[in-house]
Tab-separated table of C-alpha atoms in Angstrom:
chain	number	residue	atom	x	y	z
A	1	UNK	CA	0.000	0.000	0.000
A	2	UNK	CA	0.971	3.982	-0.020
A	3	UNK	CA	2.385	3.969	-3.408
A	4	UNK	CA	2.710	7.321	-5.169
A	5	UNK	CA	3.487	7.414	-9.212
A	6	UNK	CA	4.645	10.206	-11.295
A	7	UNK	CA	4.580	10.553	-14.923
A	8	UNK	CA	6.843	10.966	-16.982
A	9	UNK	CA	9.761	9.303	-15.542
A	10	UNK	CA	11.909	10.922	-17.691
A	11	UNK	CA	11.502	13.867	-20.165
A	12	UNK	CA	13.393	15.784	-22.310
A	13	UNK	CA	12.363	19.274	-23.666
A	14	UNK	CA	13.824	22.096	-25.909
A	15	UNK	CA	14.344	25.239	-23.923
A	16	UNK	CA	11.693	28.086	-23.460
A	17	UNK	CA	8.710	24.744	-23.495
A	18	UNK	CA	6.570	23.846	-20.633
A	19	UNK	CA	6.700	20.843	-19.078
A	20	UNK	CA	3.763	19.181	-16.889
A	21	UNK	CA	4.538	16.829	-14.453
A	22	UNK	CA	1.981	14.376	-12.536
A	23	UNK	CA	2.044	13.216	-8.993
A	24	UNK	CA	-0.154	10.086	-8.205
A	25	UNK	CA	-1.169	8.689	-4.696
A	26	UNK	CA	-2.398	5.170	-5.864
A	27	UNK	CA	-4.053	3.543	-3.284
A	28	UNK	CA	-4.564	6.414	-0.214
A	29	UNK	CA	-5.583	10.123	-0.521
A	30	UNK	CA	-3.097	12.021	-0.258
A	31	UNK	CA	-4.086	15.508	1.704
A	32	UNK	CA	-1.136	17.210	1.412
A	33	UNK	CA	1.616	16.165	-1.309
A	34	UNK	CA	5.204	17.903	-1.832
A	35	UNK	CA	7.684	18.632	-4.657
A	36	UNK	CA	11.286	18.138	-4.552
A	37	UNK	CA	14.224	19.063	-6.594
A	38	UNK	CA	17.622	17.186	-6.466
A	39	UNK	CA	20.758	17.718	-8.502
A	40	UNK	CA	22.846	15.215	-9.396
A	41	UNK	CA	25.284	14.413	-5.883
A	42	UNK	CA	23.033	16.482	-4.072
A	43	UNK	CA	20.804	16.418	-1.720
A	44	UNK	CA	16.732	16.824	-1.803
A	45	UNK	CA	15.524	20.457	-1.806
A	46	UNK	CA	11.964	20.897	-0.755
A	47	UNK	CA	9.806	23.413	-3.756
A	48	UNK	CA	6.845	23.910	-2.380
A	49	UNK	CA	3.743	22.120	0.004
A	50	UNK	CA	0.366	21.711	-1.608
A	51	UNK	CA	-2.751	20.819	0.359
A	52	UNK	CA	-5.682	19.628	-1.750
A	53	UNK	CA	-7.981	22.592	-2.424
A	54	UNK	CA	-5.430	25.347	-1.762
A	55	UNK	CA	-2.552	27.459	-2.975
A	56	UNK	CA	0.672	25.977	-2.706
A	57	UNK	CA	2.980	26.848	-0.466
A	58	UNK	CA	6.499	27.474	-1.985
A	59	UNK	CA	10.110	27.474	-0.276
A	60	UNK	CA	12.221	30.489	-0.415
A	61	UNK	CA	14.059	31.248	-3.909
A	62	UNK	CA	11.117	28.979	-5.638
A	63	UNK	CA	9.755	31.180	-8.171
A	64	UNK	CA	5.882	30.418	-7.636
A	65	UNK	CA	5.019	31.955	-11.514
A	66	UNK	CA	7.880	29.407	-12.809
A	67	UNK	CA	6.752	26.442	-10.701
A	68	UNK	CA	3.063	25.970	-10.981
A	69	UNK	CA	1.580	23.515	-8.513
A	70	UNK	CA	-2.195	22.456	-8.924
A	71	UNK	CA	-3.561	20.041	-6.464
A	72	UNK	CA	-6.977	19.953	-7.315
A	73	UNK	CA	-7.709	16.239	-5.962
A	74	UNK	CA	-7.002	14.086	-3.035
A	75	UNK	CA	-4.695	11.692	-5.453
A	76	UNK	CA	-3.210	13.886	-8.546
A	77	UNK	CA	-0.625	16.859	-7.716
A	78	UNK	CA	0.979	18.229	-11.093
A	79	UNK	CA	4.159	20.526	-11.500
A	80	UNK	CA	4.483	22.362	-14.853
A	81	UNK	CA	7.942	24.282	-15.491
A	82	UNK	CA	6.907	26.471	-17.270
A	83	UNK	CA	9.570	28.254	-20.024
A	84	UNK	CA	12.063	25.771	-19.148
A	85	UNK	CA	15.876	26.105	-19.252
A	86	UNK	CA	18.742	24.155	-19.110
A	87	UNK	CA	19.528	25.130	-15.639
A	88	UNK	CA	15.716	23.607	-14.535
A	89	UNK	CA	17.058	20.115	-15.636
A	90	UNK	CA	17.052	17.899	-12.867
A	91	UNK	CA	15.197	15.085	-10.894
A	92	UNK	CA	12.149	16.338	-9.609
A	93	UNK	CA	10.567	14.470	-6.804
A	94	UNK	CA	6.724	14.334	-5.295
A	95	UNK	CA	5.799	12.903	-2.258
A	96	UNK	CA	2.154	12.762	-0.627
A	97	UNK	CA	0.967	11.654	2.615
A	98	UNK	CA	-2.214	11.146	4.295
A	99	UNK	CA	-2.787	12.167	8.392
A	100	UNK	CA	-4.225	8.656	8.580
A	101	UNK	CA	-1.443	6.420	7.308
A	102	UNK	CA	1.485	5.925	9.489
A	103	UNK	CA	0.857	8.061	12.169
A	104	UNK	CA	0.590	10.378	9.740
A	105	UNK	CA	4.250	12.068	9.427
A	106	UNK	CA	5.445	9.683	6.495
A	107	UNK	CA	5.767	10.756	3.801
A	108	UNK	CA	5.456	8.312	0.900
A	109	UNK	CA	7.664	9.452	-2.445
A	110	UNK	CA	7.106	8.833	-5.984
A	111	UNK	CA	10.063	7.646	-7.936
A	112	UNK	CA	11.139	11.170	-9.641
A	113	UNK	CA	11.029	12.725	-12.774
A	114	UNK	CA	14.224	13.251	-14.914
A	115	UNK	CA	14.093	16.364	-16.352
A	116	UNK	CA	16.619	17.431	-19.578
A	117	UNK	CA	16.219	20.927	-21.319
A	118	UNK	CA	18.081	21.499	-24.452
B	1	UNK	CA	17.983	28.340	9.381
B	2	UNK	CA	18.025	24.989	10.091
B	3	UNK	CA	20.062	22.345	8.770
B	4	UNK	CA	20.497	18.753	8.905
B	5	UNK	CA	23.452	17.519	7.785
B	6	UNK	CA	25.828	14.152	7.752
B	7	UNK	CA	29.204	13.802	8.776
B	8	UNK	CA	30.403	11.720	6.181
B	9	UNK	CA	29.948	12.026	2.295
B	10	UNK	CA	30.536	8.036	1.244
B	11	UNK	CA	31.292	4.894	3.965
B	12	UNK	CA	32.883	2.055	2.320
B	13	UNK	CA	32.191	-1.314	4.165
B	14	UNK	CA	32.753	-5.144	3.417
B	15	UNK	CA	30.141	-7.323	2.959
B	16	UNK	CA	28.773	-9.186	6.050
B	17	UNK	CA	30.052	-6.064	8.377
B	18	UNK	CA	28.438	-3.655	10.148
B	19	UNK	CA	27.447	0.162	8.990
B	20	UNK	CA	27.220	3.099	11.047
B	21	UNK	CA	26.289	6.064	9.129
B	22	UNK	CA	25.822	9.362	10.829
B	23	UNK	CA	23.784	12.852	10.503
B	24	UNK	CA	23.602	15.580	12.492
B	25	UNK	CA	20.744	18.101	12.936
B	26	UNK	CA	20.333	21.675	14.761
B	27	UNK	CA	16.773	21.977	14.850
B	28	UNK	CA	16.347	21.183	18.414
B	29	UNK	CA	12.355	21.528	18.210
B	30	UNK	CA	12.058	18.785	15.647
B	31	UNK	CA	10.321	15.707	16.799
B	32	UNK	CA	10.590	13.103	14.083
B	33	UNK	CA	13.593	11.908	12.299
B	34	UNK	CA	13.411	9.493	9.032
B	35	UNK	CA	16.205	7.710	7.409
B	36	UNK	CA	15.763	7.293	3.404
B	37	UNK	CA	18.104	5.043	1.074
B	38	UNK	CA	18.056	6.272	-2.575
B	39	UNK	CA	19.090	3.894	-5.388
B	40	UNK	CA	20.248	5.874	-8.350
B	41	UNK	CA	17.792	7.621	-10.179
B	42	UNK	CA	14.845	6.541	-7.748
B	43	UNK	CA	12.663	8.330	-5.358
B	44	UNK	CA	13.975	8.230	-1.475
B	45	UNK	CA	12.731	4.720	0.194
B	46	UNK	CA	11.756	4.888	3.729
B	47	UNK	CA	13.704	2.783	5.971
B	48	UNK	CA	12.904	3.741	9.502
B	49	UNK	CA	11.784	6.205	11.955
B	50	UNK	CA	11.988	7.488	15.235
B	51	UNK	CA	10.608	10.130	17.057
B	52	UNK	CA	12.023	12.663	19.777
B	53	UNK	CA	10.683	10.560	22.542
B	54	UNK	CA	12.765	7.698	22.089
B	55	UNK	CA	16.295	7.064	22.137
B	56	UNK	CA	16.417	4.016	20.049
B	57	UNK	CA	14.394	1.790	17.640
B	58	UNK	CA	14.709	-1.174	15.409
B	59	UNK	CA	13.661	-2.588	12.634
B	60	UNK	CA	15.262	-5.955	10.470
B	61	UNK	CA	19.286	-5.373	10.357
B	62	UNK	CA	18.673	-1.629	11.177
B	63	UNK	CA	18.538	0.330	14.115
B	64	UNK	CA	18.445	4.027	14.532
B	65	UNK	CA	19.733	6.284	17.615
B	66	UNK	CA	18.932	9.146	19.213
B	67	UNK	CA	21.224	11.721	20.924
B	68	UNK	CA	18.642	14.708	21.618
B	69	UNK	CA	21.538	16.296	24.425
B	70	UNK	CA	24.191	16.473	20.993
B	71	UNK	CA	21.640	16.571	18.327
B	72	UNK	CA	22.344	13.474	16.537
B	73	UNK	CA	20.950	10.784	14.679
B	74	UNK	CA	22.703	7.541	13.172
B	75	UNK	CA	21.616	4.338	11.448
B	76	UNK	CA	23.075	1.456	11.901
B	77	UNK	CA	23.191	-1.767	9.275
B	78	UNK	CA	23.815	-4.970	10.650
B	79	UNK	CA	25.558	-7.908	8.180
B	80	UNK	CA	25.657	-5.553	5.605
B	81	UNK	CA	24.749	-6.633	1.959
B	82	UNK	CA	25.873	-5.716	-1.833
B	83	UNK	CA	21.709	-4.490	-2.127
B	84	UNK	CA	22.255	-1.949	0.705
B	85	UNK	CA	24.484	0.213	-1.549
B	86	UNK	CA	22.695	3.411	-1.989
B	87	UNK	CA	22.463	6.794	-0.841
B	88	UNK	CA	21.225	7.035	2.468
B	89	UNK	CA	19.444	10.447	4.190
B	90	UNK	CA	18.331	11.046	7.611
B	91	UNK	CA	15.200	14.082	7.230
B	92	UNK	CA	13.761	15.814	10.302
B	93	UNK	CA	9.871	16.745	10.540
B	94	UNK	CA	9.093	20.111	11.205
B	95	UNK	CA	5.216	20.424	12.891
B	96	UNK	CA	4.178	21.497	9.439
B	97	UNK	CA	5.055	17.971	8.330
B	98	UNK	CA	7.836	19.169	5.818
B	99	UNK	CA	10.956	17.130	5.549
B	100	UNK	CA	14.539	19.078	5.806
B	101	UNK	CA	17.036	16.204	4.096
B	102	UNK	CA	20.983	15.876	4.808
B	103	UNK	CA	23.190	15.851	1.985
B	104	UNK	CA	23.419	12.008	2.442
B	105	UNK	CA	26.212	9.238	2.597
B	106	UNK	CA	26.673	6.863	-0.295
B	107	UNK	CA	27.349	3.639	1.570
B	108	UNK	CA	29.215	1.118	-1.154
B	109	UNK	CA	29.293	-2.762	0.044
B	110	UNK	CA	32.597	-4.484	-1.248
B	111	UNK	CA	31.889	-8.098	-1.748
């Protein structure tokens, strides 16, 4: 159980496109979900917090107009970068996680996007 | 701002030993602390847990300590194996429920 999928698992765009990527819970409802970024040797950095119904909340130095976050259900979080550039490549992450699971602080990830701008 | 980090970068063990593998944090009002392994180019797989009331907890082959008084955190691998090579992160939980990573040790498992 508490499996979260993201699609694409891998993507590859010319610069100055938009890319959408999906976030999944599977099998639980996922009230709040959350996006990651993580270069390669590096460690996860945390975007931004969406709770389903609401604005997401983004991280300092996350440009919110770059980085749009819809989570409009209680299983499907999306990230589109929009006008992508070759510094936004990189292995983007979602996780979700539901008060009720786990004693609701895990947070269950998906298994990333790889993300290549020309 | 807060930071959790990890003493080491990369741990290189033989097969069948122990690992110890180390992180330190310096949020002192965090109350839940998660070790991850990442395989390359896979999302972060939870491992184990352990929350600020504890000291200790274990799971199969791994155990995880707690040092609240010097604000650190370790995981320990028993018999280790060629399949626990990875990249391993401990993340504290804020109340808000986010997750502030280390910059993770790659463990490597010589057979």
């Amino acid at each position: 159980g508490a499996v979260v999928s993201q699609h694409p698992s891998r993507v590859i765009c010319k610069s100055g496109t938009s890319v959408k990527i999906e976030c999944r819970s599977l099998d639980f409802q996922a009230t709040t979900m959350f996006w990651y970024r993580q270069f390669p040797k590096q460690s996860l950095m945390l975007m931004a917090t969406s709770n389903e119904g609401s604005k997401a909340t983004y991280e300092q130095g996350v440009e919110k107009d770059k980085f749009l976050i819809n989570h409009a259900s209680l299983t499907l979080s999306t990230l589109t970068v929009t006008s992508a550039h070759p510094e936004d490549s990189s292995f983007y992450i979602c996780s979700a996680r539901d008060p009720r699971l786990a004693g609701g602080n895990e947070q269950f990830f998906g298994p990333g996007t790889r993300l290549t701008v020309l | 701002g807060e930071s959790v980090g990890l003493h080491l970068p990369t741990l290189s063990v033989q097969e069948g030993d122990n690992s110890i593998i180390n992180c330190a944090y310096s949020n002192s009002a965090s109350d839940y602390f998660i070790w991850y392994k990442q395989e390359s180019g896979k999302g972060p797989q939870f491992i184990i847990d352990i929350r600020s009331n504890m000291d200790k907890r274990q799971g199969q082959r791994v155990t995880v300590l707690l040092n609240k008084t010097v604000k650190h955190l370790s995981l320990q691998i028993a018999a280790t194996q060629p399949g626990d090579s990875a990249v391993y992160f401990c993340a504290e939980n804020t109340n808000a429920g986010k997750s502030t990573f280390g910059d993770g040790t790659t463990l490597t498992v010589k057979p």
